[in-house]
Backbone atoms as SQL, in Angstrom:
CREATE TABLE atoms (id INTEGER PRIMARY KEY, chain TEXT, resi INTEGER, resn TEXT, atom TEXT, x REAL, y REAL, z REAL);
INSERT INTO atoms VALUES
  (1, 'A', 1, 'UNK', 'N', -2.281, -39.033, -31.487),
  (2, 'A', 1, 'UNK', 'CA', -2.724, -38.427, -30.224),
  (3, 'A', 1, 'UNK', 'C', -1.556, -37.690, -29.556),
  (4, 'A', 2, 'UNK', 'N', -0.388, -38.302, -29.552),
  (5, 'A', 2, 'UNK', 'CA', 0.766, -37.664, -28.906),
  (6, 'A', 2, 'UNK', 'C', 1.147, -36.348, -29.587),
  (7, 'A', 3, 'UNK', 'N', 1.261, -36.311, -30.938),
  (8, 'A', 3, 'UNK', 'CA', 1.601, -35.049, -31.599),
  (9, 'A', 3, 'UNK', 'C', 0.599, -33.947, -31.289),
  (10, 'A', 4, 'UNK', 'N', -0.674, -34.288, -31.220),
  (11, 'A', 4, 'UNK', 'CA', -1.704, -33.289, -30.913),
  (12, 'A', 4, 'UNK', 'C', -1.497, -32.732, -29.506),
  (13, 'A', 5, 'UNK', 'N', -1.135, -33.611, -28.581),
  (14, 'A', 5, 'UNK', 'CA', -0.901, -33.167, -27.202),
  (15, 'A', 5, 'UNK', 'C', 0.294, -32.227, -27.140),
  (16, 'A', 6, 'UNK', 'N', 1.355, -32.597, -27.856),
  (17, 'A', 6, 'UNK', 'CA', 2.565, -31.764, -27.880),
  (18, 'A', 6, 'UNK', 'C', 2.248, -30.408, -28.502),
  (19, 'A', 7, 'UNK', 'N', 1.315, -30.406, -29.463),
  (20, 'A', 7, 'UNK', 'CA', 0.928, -29.151, -30.118),
  (21, 'A', 7, 'UNK', 'C', 0.087, -28.283, -29.190),
  (22, 'A', 8, 'UNK', 'N', -0.791, -28.918, -28.436),
  (23, 'A', 8, 'UNK', 'CA', -1.740, -28.166, -27.602),
  (24, 'A', 8, 'UNK', 'C', -1.133, -27.721, -26.279),
  (25, 'A', 9, 'UNK', 'N', -0.243, -28.518, -25.728),
  (26, 'A', 9, 'UNK', 'CA', 0.322, -28.237, -24.408),
  (27, 'A', 9, 'UNK', 'C', 0.925, -26.838, -24.284),
  (28, 'A', 10, 'UNK', 'N', 1.786, -26.388, -25.214),
  (29, 'A', 10, 'UNK', 'CA', 2.353, -25.036, -25.096),
  (30, 'A', 10, 'UNK', 'C', 1.282, -23.962, -25.048),
  (31, 'A', 11, 'UNK', 'N', 0.201, -24.129, -25.820),
  (32, 'A', 11, 'UNK', 'CA', -0.876, -23.128, -25.815),
  (33, 'A', 11, 'UNK', 'C', -1.544, -23.083, -24.455),
  (34, 'A', 12, 'UNK', 'N', -1.831, -24.249, -23.890),
  (35, 'A', 12, 'UNK', 'CA', -2.489, -24.311, -22.577),
  (36, 'A', 12, 'UNK', 'C', -1.579, -23.707, -21.510),
  (37, 'A', 13, 'UNK', 'N', -0.304, -24.058, -21.576),
  (38, 'A', 13, 'UNK', 'CA', 0.661, -23.526, -20.613),
  (39, 'A', 13, 'UNK', 'C', 0.735, -22.011, -20.718),
  (40, 'A', 14, 'UNK', 'N', 0.826, -21.506, -21.951),
  (41, 'A', 14, 'UNK', 'CA', 0.931, -20.063, -22.165),
  (42, 'A', 14, 'UNK', 'C', -0.320, -19.356, -21.666),
  (43, 'A', 15, 'UNK', 'N', -1.492, -19.940, -21.963),
  (44, 'A', 15, 'UNK', 'CA', -2.758, -19.336, -21.539),
  (45, 'A', 15, 'UNK', 'C', -2.849, -19.287, -20.015),
  (46, 'A', 16, 'UNK', 'N', -2.494, -20.394, -19.374),
  (47, 'A', 16, 'UNK', 'CA', -2.536, -20.452, -17.904),
  (48, 'A', 16, 'UNK', 'C', -1.551, -19.464, -17.298),
  (49, 'A', 17, 'UNK', 'N', -0.346, -19.434, -17.858),
  (50, 'A', 17, 'UNK', 'CA', 0.694, -18.547, -17.343),
  (51, 'A', 17, 'UNK', 'C', 0.281, -17.089, -17.472),
  (52, 'A', 18, 'UNK', 'N', -0.264, -16.717, -18.628),
  (53, 'A', 18, 'UNK', 'CA', -0.677, -15.326, -18.836),
  (54, 'A', 18, 'UNK', 'C', -1.835, -14.965, -17.913),
  (55, 'A', 19, 'UNK', 'N', -2.734, -15.916, -17.681),
  (56, 'A', 19, 'UNK', 'CA', -3.869, -15.660, -16.788),
  (57, 'A', 19, 'UNK', 'C', -3.378, -15.419, -15.364),
  (58, 'A', 20, 'UNK', 'N', -2.501, -16.294, -14.885),
  (59, 'A', 20, 'UNK', 'CA', -1.953, -16.152, -13.533),
  (60, 'A', 20, 'UNK', 'C', -1.164, -14.852, -13.423),
  (61, 'A', 21, 'UNK', 'N', -0.396, -14.539, -14.466),
  (62, 'A', 21, 'UNK', 'CA', 0.412, -13.322, -14.459),
  (63, 'A', 21, 'UNK', 'C', -0.477, -12.089, -14.397),
  (64, 'A', 22, 'UNK', 'N', -1.581, -12.105, -15.153),
  (65, 'A', 22, 'UNK', 'CA', -2.503, -10.962, -15.152),
  (66, 'A', 22, 'UNK', 'C', -3.102, -10.764, -13.764),
  (67, 'A', 23, 'UNK', 'N', -3.545, -11.855, -13.138),
  (68, 'A', 23, 'UNK', 'CA', -4.131, -11.774, -11.794),
  (69, 'A', 23, 'UNK', 'C', -3.071, -11.297, -10.805),
  (70, 'A', 24, 'UNK', 'N', -1.854, -11.813, -10.944),
  (71, 'A', 24, 'UNK', 'CA', -0.759, -11.446, -10.046),
  (72, 'A', 24, 'UNK', 'C', -0.446, -9.956, -10.167),
  (73, 'A', 25, 'UNK', 'N', -0.372, -9.456, -11.398),
  (74, 'A', 25, 'UNK', 'CA', -0.059, -8.047, -11.624),
  (75, 'A', 25, 'UNK', 'C', -1.176, -7.154, -11.104),
  (76, 'A', 26, 'UNK', 'N', -2.415, -7.524, -11.349),
  (77, 'A', 26, 'UNK', 'CA', -3.546, -6.716, -10.874),
  (78, 'A', 26, 'UNK', 'C', -3.587, -6.729, -9.348),
  (79, 'A', 27, 'UNK', 'N', -3.158, -7.838, -8.757),
  (80, 'A', 27, 'UNK', 'CA', -3.098, -7.946, -7.295),
  (81, 'A', 27, 'UNK', 'C', -2.079, -6.951, -6.746),
  (82, 'A', 28, 'UNK', 'N', -0.917, -6.886, -7.386),
  (83, 'A', 28, 'UNK', 'CA', 0.142, -5.962, -6.956),
  (84, 'A', 28, 'UNK', 'C', -0.329, -4.518, -7.137),
  (85, 'A', 29, 'UNK', 'N', -0.976, -4.241, -8.258),
  (86, 'A', 29, 'UNK', 'CA', -1.471, -2.882, -8.523),
  (87, 'A', 29, 'UNK', 'C', -2.524, -2.504, -7.485),
  (88, 'A', 30, 'UNK', 'N', -3.373, -3.474, -7.126),
  (89, 'A', 30, 'UNK', 'CA', -4.419, -3.208, -6.141),
  (90, 'A', 30, 'UNK', 'C', -3.815, -2.956, -4.768),
  (91, 'A', 31, 'UNK', 'N', -2.762, -3.718, -4.436),
  (92, 'A', 31, 'UNK', 'CA', -2.113, -3.561, -3.136),
  (93, 'A', 31, 'UNK', 'C', -1.349, -2.235, -3.095),
  (94, 'A', 32, 'UNK', 'N', -0.731, -1.877, -4.227),
  (95, 'A', 32, 'UNK', 'CA', 0.057, -0.654, -4.290),
  (96, 'A', 32, 'UNK', 'C', -0.854, 0.546, -4.424);
């Protein structure tokens, strides 16, 4: 169970980070 979590965590983090980054960038573009 632990190895699977260690394997999945980076993917979830990357997905969340890219999603937030996309929204953040589109927000800046919309404001600008």
